[in-house]
Coordinates of C-alpha atoms and ligand atoms in Angstrom, one line a residue:
M38 CA 7.2 23.4 5.3
R39 CA 4.1 25.1 4.1
L40 CA 0.6 23.9 4.5
I41 CA -1.5 25.1 1.4
H42 CA -5.3 24.5 0.9
S43 CA -6.0 26.2 -2.4
V44 CA -5.1 25.4 -5.8
T45 CA -4.2 29.2 -6.6
E46 CA -1.8 29.2 -3.8
L47 CA -0.2 25.9 -4.6
R48 CA 0.3 27.2 -8.2
A49 CA 2.0 30.2 -7.1
A50 CA 4.2 28.3 -4.6
L51 CA 5.2 25.9 -7.5
A52 CA 5.6 28.4 -10.3
G53 CA 8.9 27.7 -12.2
E54 CA 9.7 24.6 -10.4
A55 CA 10.7 21.7 -12.9
K56 CA 11.7 19.0 -10.6
T57 CA 8.9 18.6 -8.2
A58 CA 8.6 15.2 -6.5
F59 CA 5.0 14.3 -5.3
V60 CA 3.6 11.9 -2.9
P61 CA -0.3 11.8 -3.1
T62 CA -1.9 10.4 0.1
M63 CA -5.2 10.3 2.0
G64 CA -3.5 11.1 5.3
N65 CA -3.2 9.2 8.5
L66 CA 0.3 8.8 7.6
H67 CA 2.5 6.0 8.9
A68 CA 6.1 4.8 8.3
G69 CA 5.1 3.5 4.5
H70 CA 4.3 7.1 3.6
I71 CA 7.4 8.5 5.2
A72 CA 9.4 6.2 3.2
L73 CA 7.7 7.5 0.2
V74 CA 8.5 11.0 1.2
E75 CA 12.2 10.0 1.9
Q76 CA 12.3 8.5 -1.7
A77 CA 10.9 11.6 -3.2
R78 CA 13.5 13.7 -1.4
A79 CA 16.2 11.7 -3.2
V80 CA 14.7 12.4 -6.5
G81 CA 13.7 16.0 -6.5
R82 CA 12.7 19.2 -4.9
P83 CA 10.4 20.7 -3.8
V84 CA 8.9 17.5 -2.2
V85 CA 4.9 18.1 -2.2
A86 CA 2.6 15.7 -0.2
S87 CA -1.0 16.0 -0.8
I88 CA -3.7 14.9 1.9
F89 CA -7.1 14.3 0.7
V90 CA -9.7 11.8 1.5
N91 CA -11.0 11.4 -1.9
P92 CA -15.0 10.7 -1.7
L93 CA -14.9 9.6 -5.4
Q94 CA -12.8 6.4 -4.6
F95 CA -15.2 5.3 -1.7
G96 CA -18.3 3.1 -2.4
A97 CA -21.6 3.1 -0.6
G98 CA -21.2 1.4 2.7
E99 CA -17.3 1.8 2.8
D100 CA -15.2 3.7 5.4
F101 CA -15.3 7.2 3.9
Q102 CA -16.9 8.7 7.0
R103 CA -14.7 7.0 9.5
Y104 CA -11.5 7.3 7.5
P105 CA -9.3 9.0 10.2
R106 CA -8.4 12.6 9.5
T107 CA -5.4 13.6 11.4
L108 CA -3.9 16.7 9.5
E109 CA -2.1 18.1 12.5
A110 CA -0.1 14.9 13.2
D111 CA 0.4 14.1 9.4
C112 CA 2.0 17.6 9.0
E113 CA 4.5 17.0 12.0
R114 CA 5.5 13.9 10.5
L115 CA 5.8 15.4 7.0
E116 CA 7.8 18.3 8.2
A117 CA 10.2 16.0 10.4
A118 CA 10.7 13.8 7.2
G119 CA 11.8 17.0 5.0
C120 CA 8.5 17.5 3.1
D121 CA 8.5 21.2 1.6
I122 CA 4.7 21.7 0.9
V123 CA 1.6 19.8 2.1
F124 CA -1.4 20.3 -0.2
A125 CA -4.5 19.8 1.8
P126 CA -7.5 20.9 -0.3
D127 CA -11.2 20.3 0.8
A128 CA -13.7 18.7 -1.4
N129 CA -15.1 22.1 -2.6
E130 CA -11.6 23.0 -3.7
M131 CA -11.2 19.5 -5.5
Y132 CA -14.6 19.2 -7.0
P133 CA -16.0 22.7 -7.3
E134 CA -18.7 21.7 -9.9
P135 CA -21.6 19.3 -9.1
Q136 CA -21.1 17.3 -12.3
T137 CA -17.6 15.9 -12.6
F138 CA -15.7 14.2 -15.5
H139 CA -14.5 10.7 -14.6
V140 CA -11.5 8.8 -15.9
Q141 CA -12.7 5.3 -16.8
P142 CA -9.2 3.3 -16.6
P143 CA -8.7 -0.2 -18.1
L144 CA -8.8 -3.2 -15.6
A145 CA -11.2 -1.2 -13.2
D146 CA -13.4 -4.0 -12.9
E147 CA -10.7 -6.7 -12.1
L148 CA -9.3 -7.7 -8.7
C149 CA -10.3 -4.9 -6.2
G150 CA -12.4 -3.2 -8.8
A151 CA -14.6 -6.3 -9.0
F152 CA -15.6 -5.7 -5.3
R153 CA -15.2 -1.9 -5.2
P154 CA -17.2 -0.8 -8.2
G155 CA -16.1 2.9 -9.3
H156 CA -12.9 2.7 -7.0
F157 CA -10.3 2.9 -9.5
S158 CA -12.3 5.4 -11.5
G159 CA -12.3 7.5 -8.5
V160 CA -8.4 7.0 -7.9
A161 CA -7.6 7.8 -11.4
T162 CA -9.7 10.9 -11.6
V163 CA -8.4 12.5 -8.4
V164 CA -4.8 11.6 -9.2
L165 CA -5.2 13.2 -12.7
K166 CA -6.6 16.3 -11.1
L167 CA -3.7 16.3 -8.5
F168 CA -1.2 15.9 -11.1
N169 CA -2.5 18.8 -13.2
M170 CA -2.5 20.8 -9.9
V171 CA 1.1 19.9 -8.6
R172 CA 2.5 19.4 -12.3
P173 CA 5.3 17.1 -10.7
A174 CA 8.3 15.9 -12.4
T175 CA 8.1 12.6 -10.4
A176 CA 5.3 10.9 -8.4
I177 CA 5.7 8.1 -6.0
F178 CA 3.4 5.4 -5.1
G179 CA 3.6 2.3 -3.1
K180 CA 3.6 -1.3 -4.3
K181 CA 1.1 -2.4 -1.4
D182 CA -1.6 -0.9 -3.8
Y183 CA -0.4 -3.0 -6.7
Q184 CA -3.4 -2.6 -9.0
Q185 CA -3.6 1.1 -8.2
L186 CA 0.1 1.6 -9.1
F187 CA -0.3 -0.4 -12.3
I188 CA -3.5 1.8 -13.2
L189 CA -1.6 5.0 -12.4
K190 CA 1.3 4.0 -14.5
G191 CA -1.2 3.4 -17.5
L192 CA -2.8 6.8 -16.8
A193 CA 0.6 8.7 -17.0
R194 CA 1.5 6.8 -20.2
Q195 CA -1.9 7.0 -22.2
F196 CA -2.5 10.5 -21.3
N197 CA 1.1 11.4 -22.3
L198 CA 1.7 13.2 -18.9
P199 CA 5.3 14.2 -18.7
I200 CA 5.5 12.6 -15.3
R201 CA 7.8 9.8 -14.1
I202 CA 6.1 7.2 -11.9
L203 CA 8.4 5.8 -9.3
E204 CA 7.2 2.8 -7.2
A205 CA 8.1 2.1 -3.6
E206 CA 8.4 -1.3 -1.9
T207 CA 6.0 -2.2 0.7
T208 CA 6.9 -1.1 4.3
R209 CA 6.0 -3.9 6.8
A210 CA 5.8 -4.3 10.6
A211 CA 8.2 -6.9 12.0
D212 CA 5.7 -9.6 11.7
G213 CA 5.3 -8.9 8.0
L214 CA 1.9 -7.2 8.0
A215 CA 1.9 -4.4 5.4
L216 CA 1.5 -1.0 6.9
S217 CA -1.9 0.5 6.0
S218 CA -4.0 3.2 7.4
R219 CA -6.7 0.8 7.9
N220 CA -4.7 -1.5 10.2
G221 CA -5.7 1.0 12.9
Y222 CA -9.4 -0.4 12.7
L223 CA -7.9 -4.0 13.7
S224 CA -8.8 -5.0 17.3
A225 CA -5.8 -6.5 19.3
A226 CA -7.0 -10.1 18.3
E227 CA -7.3 -9.3 14.6
R228 CA -3.9 -7.6 14.4
E229 CA -2.4 -10.9 15.7
E230 CA -4.3 -12.7 13.0
A231 CA -3.6 -10.2 10.2
P232 CA -0.2 -11.3 9.2
R233 CA -1.7 -14.7 7.9
L234 CA -2.5 -12.8 4.8
I235 CA 1.3 -12.3 3.8
R236 CA 2.3 -15.7 5.2
L237 CA -0.1 -17.2 2.8
L238 CA 1.0 -15.0 -0.1
R239 CA 4.7 -16.0 0.6
E240 CA 3.7 -19.7 0.8
A241 CA 1.8 -19.6 -2.6
A242 CA 4.8 -17.8 -4.0
A243 CA 7.1 -20.4 -2.9
R244 CA 4.9 -23.0 -4.6
V245 CA 4.9 -21.0 -7.8
A246 CA 8.7 -20.5 -7.6
A247 CA 9.2 -24.2 -7.0
G248 CA 7.3 -24.7 -10.4
E249 CA 3.7 -25.5 -9.6
R250 CA 1.3 -24.2 -12.2
D251 CA -2.1 -25.0 -10.9
F252 CA -2.7 -21.6 -9.9
T253 CA -6.5 -22.4 -9.1
D254 CA -5.3 -25.0 -6.5
I255 CA -2.9 -22.6 -4.8
E256 CA -5.5 -19.9 -4.7
R257 CA -8.1 -22.3 -3.5
A258 CA -5.9 -23.5 -0.6
A259 CA -5.1 -20.0 0.5
G260 CA -8.8 -19.1 0.4
V261 CA -9.7 -22.1 2.5
E262 CA -7.1 -21.3 5.0
L263 CA -8.1 -17.8 5.3
A264 CA -11.9 -18.7 5.6
A265 CA -10.9 -21.3 8.4
H266 CA -9.4 -18.4 10.3
G267 CA -12.5 -16.1 10.1
W268 CA -11.5 -14.0 7.0
R269 CA -14.0 -13.2 4.3
V270 CA -12.0 -13.5 1.2
D271 CA -12.6 -11.3 -2.0
Y272 CA -9.8 -12.7 -4.2
F273 CA -6.6 -14.5 -3.8
S274 CA -5.2 -14.5 -7.4
A275 CA -1.9 -15.1 -9.5
R276 CA -1.5 -12.5 -12.3
D277 CA 0.9 -11.7 -15.0
Q278 CA 2.9 -8.4 -13.7
A279 CA 2.7 -7.1 -17.2
T280 CA -0.9 -7.3 -17.7
L281 CA -2.5 -8.1 -14.3
L282 CA -4.5 -10.7 -16.2
P283 CA -4.4 -14.4 -15.3
P284 CA -1.0 -15.7 -16.3
T285 CA -0.5 -17.5 -19.7
P286 CA 2.0 -20.3 -20.2
E287 CA 4.4 -17.6 -21.5
S288 CA 4.2 -15.5 -18.3
H289 CA 7.5 -15.4 -16.3
E290 CA 7.0 -12.5 -14.0
L291 CA 4.0 -13.0 -11.8
V292 CA 2.3 -11.2 -8.9
I293 CA 0.0 -13.0 -6.5
L294 CA -2.5 -10.4 -5.1
A295 CA -5.0 -10.8 -2.2
A296 CA -7.9 -8.9 -0.6
A297 CA -9.8 -10.2 2.5
H298 CA -12.0 -8.9 5.3
L299 CA -10.9 -9.5 8.8
G300 CA -13.9 -8.4 10.9
G301 CA -14.8 -5.0 9.6
T302 CA -11.4 -4.3 8.0
R303 CA -10.6 -4.9 4.5
L304 CA -6.9 -5.9 4.0
I305 CA -4.9 -6.2 0.8
D306 CA -1.4 -7.4 0.0
N307 CA 0.6 -8.8 -2.9
I308 CA 4.0 -10.7 -3.5
E309 CA 6.0 -10.8 -6.8
V310 CA 7.4 -14.1 -7.9
C311 CA 9.4 -14.7 -11.2
V312 CA 9.5 -18.1 -12.8
N313 CA 11.6 -19.6 -15.5
Ligands
PAF447 O1 -3.3 5.4 -2.2 C1 -3.9 6.4 -1.9 O2 -3.7 6.8 -0.7 C2 -4.9 7.0 -2.7 O3 -5.6 6.0 -3.4 C3 -4.4 8.1 -3.6 C4 -3.5 7.6 -4.6 C5 -3.8 9.2 -2.7 C6 -5.7 8.7 -4.4 O4 -6.7 9.3 -3.4

């Protein structure tokens, strides 16, 4: 496995490759990322993983400074998983000019975007740059970041990028908690409490699957339950999978998404549910 820091070296290493499979990450890798690398190996070679903590997608007061940088351990895990190239640029390599273009995606102010202004613009901008640097045939993103995946599929489609976007199921701990680099911020007591988020999403999905259509009531009940256990809820919201907008009477494929803070840690998760 090669560790590459510069775009020039990356371009040379990937010259002539037509089946590159790409897994963009911010590092501090866990089993969920490794599952993405394994999926990448099944669809193309070489497998490239990027590691870049993107300042553009963090807001003021968010965890950019304390986001764990664990390059050496990440490289060991990636090598063991069969990754061929790790691309780990620094901020000057990624943003060499003081004034940067920003991609402004639709839906960037909805759901997480309503609470993290600029976040999805930062994500879309860095991913477009990474796509242009790596020029992959396929890129793989996890469904835990559902809105991110939705926006990046739109990015590839609307900018006519010749890249197939694959989605990967969320990897979970035995108690259901979605794996996330941010889980490392949780205290032991918070870690015990954290699976409540997916439990409530599953309960809400069961109510919807059973035919309930009063989404406001379902969302409010989950919010009350989370607040009663010390969470600060950003949103708990049923949406149409195709639009990520509130469901209409014609919506059949729904997704319920949630974001809430447990102590100083913001957790997100979601569950898909189909209705007749
Ligand atoms: O999901 C992430 O880790 C990041 O948002 C991504 C896609 C690597 C862009 O920085």
